Tab-separated table of C-alpha atoms and ligand atoms in Angstrom:
chain	number	residue	atom	x	y	z
A	1	MET	CA	-14.680	4.847	-23.943
A	2	SER	CA	-16.641	8.112	-23.612
A	3	ASN	CA	-18.032	7.154	-20.198
A	4	ASN	CA	-14.443	6.411	-19.234
A	5	LEU	CA	-13.316	10.005	-19.595
A	6	ARG	CA	-13.645	12.715	-17.004
A	7	ASP	CA	-16.096	15.470	-17.853
A	8	PRO	CA	-13.890	18.462	-18.699
A	9	LYS	CA	-16.369	20.679	-16.824
A	10	MET	CA	-15.907	18.711	-13.591
A	11	GLU	CA	-14.425	20.968	-10.928
A	12	ARG	CA	-11.218	19.845	-9.247
A	13	ILE	CA	-12.011	18.690	-5.696
A	14	THR	CA	-9.803	20.825	-3.491
A	15	THR	CA	-11.970	21.691	-0.486
A	16	LYS	CA	-14.057	19.930	2.133
A	17	GLU	CA	-17.223	21.484	0.677
A	18	LEU	CA	-16.519	20.089	-2.794
A	19	ALA	CA	-15.595	16.729	-1.267
A	20	ASP	CA	-18.848	16.623	0.728
A	21	GLN	CA	-20.774	17.379	-2.430
A	22	PHE	CA	-18.921	14.596	-4.284
A	23	ILE	CA	-19.631	12.174	-1.421
A	24	ASP	CA	-23.379	12.974	-1.486
A	25	GLU	CA	-23.520	12.484	-5.249
A	26	GLN	CA	-21.597	9.231	-5.123
A	27	ILE	CA	-23.770	7.836	-2.348
A	28	LYS	CA	-26.785	8.407	-4.598
A	29	GLU	CA	-24.988	6.941	-7.623
A	30	ILE	CA	-23.876	3.848	-5.723
A	31	ARG	CA	-27.371	3.256	-4.338
A	32	LYS	CA	-28.814	3.670	-7.822
A	33	GLN	CA	-26.290	1.227	-9.317
A	34	VAL	CA	-26.389	-1.552	-6.724
A	35	GLY	CA	-29.812	-1.180	-5.076
A	36	ASN	CA	-29.981	-3.674	-2.236
A	37	LYS	CA	-27.513	-6.110	-3.832
A	38	LYS	CA	-24.203	-7.129	-2.306
A	39	VAL	CA	-20.781	-5.722	-3.144
A	40	LEU	CA	-17.302	-7.149	-2.559
A	41	LEU	CA	-14.094	-5.128	-2.162
A	42	ALA	CA	-10.440	-6.088	-1.753
A	43	LEU	CA	-9.341	-3.635	0.925
A	44	SER	CA	-5.576	-3.269	1.036
A	45	GLY	CA	-5.549	-0.302	3.392
A	46	GLY	CA	-4.088	1.922	0.657
A	47	VAL	CA	-5.645	5.314	0.015
A	48	ASP	CA	-7.804	4.355	-2.962
A	49	SER	CA	-9.385	1.166	-1.645
A	50	SER	CA	-9.855	2.767	1.786
A	51	VAL	CA	-11.750	5.719	0.325
A	52	VAL	CA	-13.908	3.387	-1.770
A	53	ALA	CA	-14.639	1.285	1.323
A	54	ALA	CA	-15.622	4.326	3.386
A	55	LEU	CA	-17.887	5.624	0.589
A	56	LEU	CA	-19.610	2.275	0.173
A	57	ILE	CA	-20.087	1.825	3.905
A	58	LYS	CA	-21.905	5.179	3.924
A	59	ALA	CA	-23.964	4.236	0.885
A	60	ILE	CA	-24.888	0.602	1.537
A	61	GLY	CA	-23.588	-0.352	5.005
A	62	ASN	CA	-23.337	-4.070	5.517
A	63	ASN	CA	-24.206	-4.898	1.932
A	64	LEU	CA	-20.510	-4.240	1.385
A	65	THR	CA	-18.111	-7.032	2.314
A	66	CYS	CA	-14.445	-6.047	2.513
A	67	VAL	CA	-11.692	-8.636	2.276
A	68	HIS	CA	-8.318	-7.692	3.711
A	69	VAL	CA	-5.599	-10.148	2.744
A	70	ASN	CA	-2.496	-10.091	4.929
A	71	HIS	CA	0.222	-11.408	2.622
A	72	GLY	CA	2.928	-11.005	5.231
A	73	LEU	CA	4.560	-8.180	3.257
A	74	LEU	CA	2.619	-5.322	4.839
A	75	ARG	CA	4.265	-2.680	6.981
A	76	LYS	CA	4.251	-2.851	10.748
A	77	GLY	CA	0.803	-2.020	12.136
A	78	GLU	CA	-1.023	-1.992	8.784
A	79	PRO	CA	-3.371	-4.963	9.170
A	80	GLU	CA	-4.157	-3.781	12.701
A	81	GLN	CA	-5.029	-0.284	11.419
A	82	VAL	CA	-7.316	-1.678	8.707
A	83	ILE	CA	-9.176	-3.763	11.294
A	84	LYS	CA	-9.375	-0.885	13.789
A	85	VAL	CA	-10.591	1.747	11.325
A	86	PHE	CA	-12.944	-0.311	9.197
A	87	LYS	CA	-14.259	-2.986	11.507
A	88	GLU	CA	-14.194	-1.301	14.892
A	89	GLU	CA	-14.778	2.358	13.996
A	90	LEU	CA	-16.818	2.203	10.790
A	91	GLY	CA	-18.554	-1.092	11.584
A	92	ALA	CA	-17.662	-2.642	8.217
A	93	ASN	CA	-18.370	-6.183	7.320
A	94	LEU	CA	-14.665	-7.100	7.095
A	95	ILE	CA	-13.127	-10.470	6.428
A	96	TYR	CA	-9.511	-10.575	7.541
A	97	VAL	CA	-7.496	-13.334	5.905
A	98	ASP	CA	-4.172	-14.266	7.458
A	99	ALA	CA	-2.421	-15.725	4.419
A	100	VAL	CA	1.105	-14.970	5.628
A	101	ASP	CA	2.368	-18.574	5.608
A	102	ARG	CA	0.835	-19.277	2.241
A	103	PHE	CA	2.613	-16.332	0.599
A	104	LEU	CA	5.935	-16.766	2.371
A	105	ASP	CA	6.024	-20.537	1.747
A	106	ALA	CA	5.378	-19.972	-1.976
A	107	LEU	CA	8.067	-17.290	-2.112
A	108	ALA	CA	10.707	-19.335	-0.270
A	109	GLY	CA	13.847	-19.644	-2.374
A	110	VAL	CA	12.493	-17.480	-5.232
A	111	GLU	CA	15.118	-14.913	-6.210
A	112	ASP	CA	13.871	-13.453	-9.477
A	113	PRO	CA	12.043	-10.118	-8.866
A	114	GLU	CA	9.436	-10.615	-11.568
A	115	ARG	CA	8.702	-14.188	-10.448
A	116	LYS	CA	8.278	-12.879	-6.913
A	117	ARG	CA	5.765	-10.304	-8.164
A	118	LYS	CA	3.893	-12.923	-10.200
A	119	ILE	CA	3.644	-15.306	-7.244
A	120	ILE	CA	2.384	-12.526	-4.968
A	121	GLY	CA	-0.192	-11.430	-7.578
A	122	LYS	CA	-1.375	-14.966	-8.281
A	123	ILE	CA	-1.770	-16.013	-4.659
A	124	PHE	CA	-3.516	-12.755	-3.927
A	125	ILE	CA	-6.135	-13.552	-6.553
A	126	ASP	CA	-6.397	-17.192	-5.397
A	127	VAL	CA	-7.047	-16.103	-1.807
A	128	PHE	CA	-9.528	-13.440	-2.874
A	129	VAL	CA	-11.391	-15.874	-5.137
A	130	GLU	CA	-11.599	-18.452	-2.339
A	131	GLU	CA	-13.145	-15.851	-0.049
A	132	ALA	CA	-15.529	-14.627	-2.778
A	133	ARG	CA	-16.741	-18.188	-3.415
A	134	LYS	CA	-17.611	-18.609	0.249
A	135	LEU	CA	-20.043	-15.681	0.005
A	136	ASP	CA	-23.564	-15.864	-1.387
A	137	ASP	CA	-25.294	-13.357	-3.618
A	138	ILE	CA	-22.386	-11.049	-4.434
A	139	GLU	CA	-23.187	-9.220	-7.675
A	140	PHE	CA	-20.780	-6.305	-7.675
A	141	LEU	CA	-17.047	-5.813	-7.243
A	142	ALA	CA	-15.863	-2.422	-5.978
A	143	GLN	CA	-12.440	-1.212	-7.050
A	144	GLY	CA	-10.267	1.729	-6.114
A	145	THR	CA	-9.540	2.597	-9.742
A	146	ILE	CA	-8.499	6.251	-10.050
A	147	TYR	CA	-8.277	8.443	-13.140
A	148	PRO	CA	-4.544	7.960	-13.805
A	149	ASP	CA	-5.168	4.166	-13.807
A	150	ILE	CA	-7.759	4.644	-16.547
A	151	LEU	CA	-5.497	6.897	-18.569
A	152	GLU	CA	-2.576	4.478	-18.221
A	153	SER	CA	-4.129	1.077	-18.525
A	154	ASN	CA	-7.718	1.296	-19.702
A	155	GLY	CA	-9.245	0.828	-16.373
A	156	ILE	CA	-8.112	-2.237	-14.497
A	157	LYS	CA	-5.423	-1.781	-11.907
A	158	SER	CA	-2.459	-3.814	-13.012
A	159	HIS	CA	-0.795	-4.483	-9.691
A	160	HIS	CA	-1.853	-6.114	-6.437
A	161	ASN	CA	-5.351	-6.327	-7.719
A	162	VAL	CA	-8.203	-8.529	-8.695
A	163	GLY	CA	-8.031	-8.016	-12.424
A	164	GLY	CA	-8.127	-11.631	-13.521
A	165	LEU	CA	-11.107	-13.212	-11.821
A	166	PRO	CA	-12.423	-16.555	-13.146
A	167	ASP	CA	-15.573	-16.624	-15.296
A	168	ASP	CA	-17.956	-17.674	-12.530
A	169	LEU	CA	-16.946	-14.546	-10.619
A	170	LYS	CA	-17.511	-11.896	-13.252
A	171	PHE	CA	-19.035	-9.133	-11.196
A	172	GLU	CA	-20.207	-5.760	-12.363
A	173	LEU	CA	-17.695	-3.108	-11.283
A	174	VAL	CA	-18.392	-0.258	-8.869
A	175	GLU	CA	-15.697	2.390	-9.240
A	176	PRO	CA	-16.780	5.560	-7.436
A	177	VAL	CA	-13.412	7.363	-7.590
A	178	LYS	CA	-12.496	6.479	-11.150
A	179	PHE	CA	-12.576	10.091	-12.328
A	180	LEU	CA	-10.530	11.453	-9.449
A	181	TYR	CA	-6.847	12.302	-9.310
A	182	LYS	CA	-4.886	11.147	-6.289
A	183	ASP	CA	-4.952	14.540	-4.536
A	184	GLU	CA	-8.752	14.599	-4.892
A	185	VAL	CA	-9.076	11.075	-3.492
A	186	ARG	CA	-7.157	12.308	-0.450
A	187	VAL	CA	-9.434	15.322	0.058
A	188	VAL	CA	-12.453	13.001	-0.177
A	189	GLY	CA	-10.803	10.570	2.275
A	190	GLU	CA	-10.345	13.310	4.859
A	191	ALA	CA	-13.925	14.489	4.366
A	192	LEU	CA	-15.039	10.890	5.003
A	193	GLY	CA	-13.183	11.014	8.331
A	194	LEU	CA	-10.435	8.527	7.526
A	195	PRO	CA	-7.236	8.948	9.585
A	196	HIS	CA	-4.797	11.508	8.175
A	197	ASN	CA	-1.907	9.019	8.064
A	198	MET	CA	-3.999	6.600	6.030
A	199	VAL	CA	-5.126	9.234	3.549
A	200	TYR	CA	-1.769	10.972	3.131
A	201	ARG	CA	0.424	7.920	3.288
A	202	GLN	CA	3.362	7.575	0.926
A	203	PRO	CA	3.111	5.296	-2.126
A	204	PHE	CA	3.515	1.644	-1.197
A	205	PRO	CA	4.036	-1.036	-3.855
A	206	GLY	CA	1.531	-3.870	-4.252
A	207	PRO	CA	4.215	-6.519	-3.567
A	208	GLY	CA	4.898	-4.613	-0.367
A	209	LEU	CA	8.019	-5.231	1.652
A	210	GLY	CA	8.769	-8.141	-0.695
A	211	VAL	CA	10.646	-5.802	-3.078
A	212	ARG	CA	12.611	-4.364	-0.148
A	213	CYS	CA	13.864	-7.784	0.791
A	214	PRO	CA	15.792	-8.331	-2.462
A	215	GLY	CA	16.510	-11.884	-3.584
A	216	ALA	CA	14.825	-14.828	-1.881
A	217	ILE	CA	12.691	-13.565	1.011
A	218	THR	CA	13.452	-15.065	4.379
A	219	ARG	CA	11.319	-14.495	7.448
A	220	ASP	CA	14.193	-13.192	9.569
A	221	ARG	CA	15.264	-10.642	6.939
A	222	LEU	CA	11.670	-9.596	6.319
A	223	GLU	CA	11.333	-8.873	10.031
A	224	VAL	CA	14.435	-6.666	9.838
A	225	VAL	CA	12.892	-4.765	6.909
A	226	ARG	CA	9.582	-4.336	8.758
A	227	GLU	CA	11.097	-3.203	12.073
A	228	SER	CA	13.659	-0.841	10.515
A	229	ASP	CA	10.971	0.656	8.227
A	230	ALA	CA	8.785	1.316	11.286
A	231	ILE	CA	11.661	3.175	12.987
A	232	LEU	CA	12.409	5.230	9.867
A	233	ARG	CA	8.735	6.179	9.498
A	234	GLU	CA	8.416	7.048	13.176
A	235	GLU	CA	11.495	9.290	13.104
A	236	PHE	CA	10.375	10.984	9.886
A	237	ALA	CA	7.010	11.714	11.484
A	238	LEU	CA	8.623	13.033	14.686
A	239	ASN	CA	10.916	15.293	12.657
A	240	GLY	CA	8.332	16.823	10.339
A	241	LEU	CA	9.362	14.854	7.248
A	242	GLU	CA	6.235	12.734	6.950
A	243	GLY	CA	4.109	14.250	4.202
A	244	LYS	CA	7.100	16.284	3.000
A	245	VAL	CA	9.253	13.492	1.581
A	246	TRP	CA	7.597	11.576	-1.244
A	247	GLN	CA	8.715	8.040	-0.405
A	248	TYR	CA	11.025	6.604	2.247
A	249	PHE	CA	11.764	3.070	3.326
A	250	THR	CA	14.487	0.605	4.219
A	251	VAL	CA	16.016	-2.225	2.223
A	252	VAL	CA	17.891	-5.208	3.617
A	253	PRO	CA	20.204	-6.935	1.111
A	254	PRO	CA	20.472	-10.734	1.174
A	255	PHE	CA	23.936	-10.947	2.664
A	256	LYS	CA	25.677	-10.255	5.938
A	257	SER	CA	28.791	-8.388	7.006
A	258	THR	CA	31.093	-8.511	9.995
A	259	GLY	CA	30.610	-6.310	13.032
A	260	ILE	CA	31.585	-6.272	16.690
A	261	LYS	CA	29.423	-6.245	19.815
A	262	ASP	CA	30.484	-6.845	23.427
A	263	ASN	CA	33.980	-7.791	22.196
A	264	GLN	CA	32.521	-10.533	20.017
A	265	ARG	CA	32.578	-10.590	16.255
A	266	THR	CA	29.115	-10.604	14.706
A	267	PHE	CA	27.963	-11.541	11.230
A	268	GLU	CA	24.668	-9.799	10.580
A	269	TYR	CA	22.453	-7.942	8.095
A	270	MET	CA	22.778	-4.307	7.017
A	271	VAL	CA	19.904	-1.849	6.675
A	272	VAL	CA	19.868	0.609	3.785
A	273	LEU	CA	17.881	3.834	4.229
A	274	ARG	CA	16.253	5.339	1.142
A	275	ALA	CA	14.289	8.609	0.940
A	276	VAL	CA	13.371	10.205	-2.368
A	277	ASN	CA	11.268	13.001	-3.809
A	278	SER	CA	9.331	12.687	-7.010
A	279	ILE	CA	6.241	13.939	-8.775
A	280	ASP	CA	5.071	10.870	-10.616
A	281	ALA	CA	7.752	8.219	-9.872
A	282	THR	CA	9.271	8.425	-13.362
A	283	LYS	CA	12.188	10.414	-11.944
A	284	ALA	CA	13.284	10.846	-8.352
A	285	THR	CA	15.911	12.757	-6.413
A	286	VAL	CA	17.352	11.843	-3.054
A	287	GLU	CA	16.138	13.716	0.034
A	288	GLU	CA	19.057	15.163	1.996
A	289	ILE	CA	18.412	13.770	5.456
A	290	PRO	CA	20.275	15.868	8.061
A	291	TYR	CA	23.134	13.917	9.679
A	292	PRO	CA	21.865	14.283	13.273
A	293	LEU	CA	18.618	12.604	12.209
A	294	LEU	CA	20.519	9.937	10.279
A	295	PHE	CA	22.556	9.191	13.417
A	296	LYS	CA	19.403	8.972	15.529
A	297	ILE	CA	17.828	6.540	13.068
A	298	ARG	CA	21.083	4.557	12.888
A	299	ASP	CA	21.285	4.279	16.683
A	300	ARG	CA	17.676	3.201	17.000
A	301	ILE	CA	17.997	0.566	14.283
A	302	LEU	CA	21.244	-0.824	15.718
A	303	ASN	CA	19.792	-0.893	19.242
A	304	GLU	CA	16.251	-1.979	18.566
A	305	VAL	CA	16.350	-4.298	15.559
A	306	LYS	CA	17.766	-7.760	16.152
A	307	GLY	CA	20.323	-9.121	13.697
A	308	VAL	CA	21.678	-5.830	12.289
A	309	ASN	CA	25.224	-4.465	12.636
A	310	ARG	CA	25.446	-1.830	9.913
A	311	VAL	CA	23.319	1.042	8.512
A	312	LEU	CA	23.865	2.588	5.059
A	313	VAL	CA	22.205	5.351	3.034
A	314	ASP	CA	21.279	5.001	-0.633
A	315	ILE	CA	22.063	8.343	-2.342
A	316	SER	CA	21.171	7.313	-5.904
A	317	ASP	CA	18.702	9.336	-7.968
A	318	LYS	CA	16.296	7.834	-10.501
A	319	PRO	CA	17.647	7.474	-13.118
A	320	VAL	CA	20.244	5.829	-12.928
A	321	ALA	CA	18.778	3.814	-10.037
A	322	THR	CA	15.107	2.931	-9.662
A	323	ILE	CA	13.253	3.890	-6.492
A	324	GLU	CA	12.807	0.315	-5.271
A	325	TRP	CA	15.712	-2.083	-5.330
A	326	GLU	CA	13.944	-4.674	-7.431
B	1	XMP	P1	10.606	2.125	-9.350
B	1	XMP	O1	11.283	1.177	-8.417
B	1	XMP	O2	10.240	1.486	-10.663
B	1	XMP	O3	9.236	2.515	-8.664
B	1	XMP	O4	11.384	3.397	-9.563
B	1	XMP	C1	8.390	3.559	-9.076
B	1	XMP	C2	7.214	3.603	-8.116
B	1	XMP	O5	6.407	2.443	-8.272
B	1	XMP	C3	6.358	1.695	-7.062
B	1	XMP	N1	6.468	0.282	-7.427
B	1	XMP	C4	5.433	-0.558	-7.497
B	1	XMP	N2	4.130	-0.371	-7.216
B	1	XMP	N3	3.723	-2.628	-7.731
B	1	XMP	C5	3.296	-1.420	-7.314
B	1	XMP	O6	2.113	-1.280	-7.027
B	1	XMP	C6	5.009	-2.899	-8.033
B	1	XMP	O7	5.372	-4.018	-8.390
B	1	XMP	C7	5.911	-1.801	-7.906
B	1	XMP	N4	7.244	-1.660	-8.115
B	1	XMP	C8	7.558	-0.378	-7.819
B	1	XMP	C9	7.527	2.189	-6.216
B	1	XMP	O8	7.294	2.012	-4.822
B	1	XMP	C10	7.627	3.631	-6.641
B	1	XMP	O9	6.688	4.425	-5.938
């Protein structure tokens, strides 16, 4: 356990200089640990795995193989950004797996939130294991474990992860940011040159948009979640709320309501807007979005997203509500 605790003398990484120093040290550490052996990493595009990927690319270049699994529940533009940043700009050895149909077919008709999570987690591991087995000579598995993960769960990330690999794939772990807090990971990410919106992005659950499409996920409703979320994020960014509000997203309940368009009655989905502030997700309060901005977002969603005739705002704090809807 002792090598799983942060040295109390370790300075908090708050500046570019300290981050650069950390990066230099970690590059040496990584090279010492893995030598010229090969390392595998599940790269979700989240802050932690992205920073680990960028560090390892600096340390060992193409001896790192990144696997990015598109489970169909990512936000608009995410898989494209992962490919652009890591493959095109950083020259990573990146395997992109389009597993959208596999996930969505397995989730079809499944209403129970915990079963949905289990299916997503299981297929994620299955897909990752299949990719790992296709590769020769991998000896190490890199993980974006951060210090709060260690404090909370003894080290292995419990969600959207590769915790339960089969025996023939027991790799030694490489965890270069395991003693860092989230804010430090972000400072290191910026020092590594990762895009600001990737490093400072809001928390995003492992099961992705799947928990914002409550009940049985359908492809049409998932598309409404994805498109409305993209509009909400764009408007928050344009209006200075990105980086200020802790978490914001849309939810589309699994039922329709009546509306009217061009003198015809419609029967379509509703989009719920949710924006909350929190420190550690145990409690959250609702962000007061100014009405003019709400109206702008409403108009854009009603005009630009097919199959929607109503926009609502969730004004519930946590507790009594949770942040996500399921
Ligand atoms: P709740 O909904 O419990 O969410 O108030 C608290 C925080 O956790 C995120 N969340 C998850 N993250 N896997 C994750 O990785 C999950 O299954 C999951 N469920 C909720 C949520 O987005 C919020 O930031």
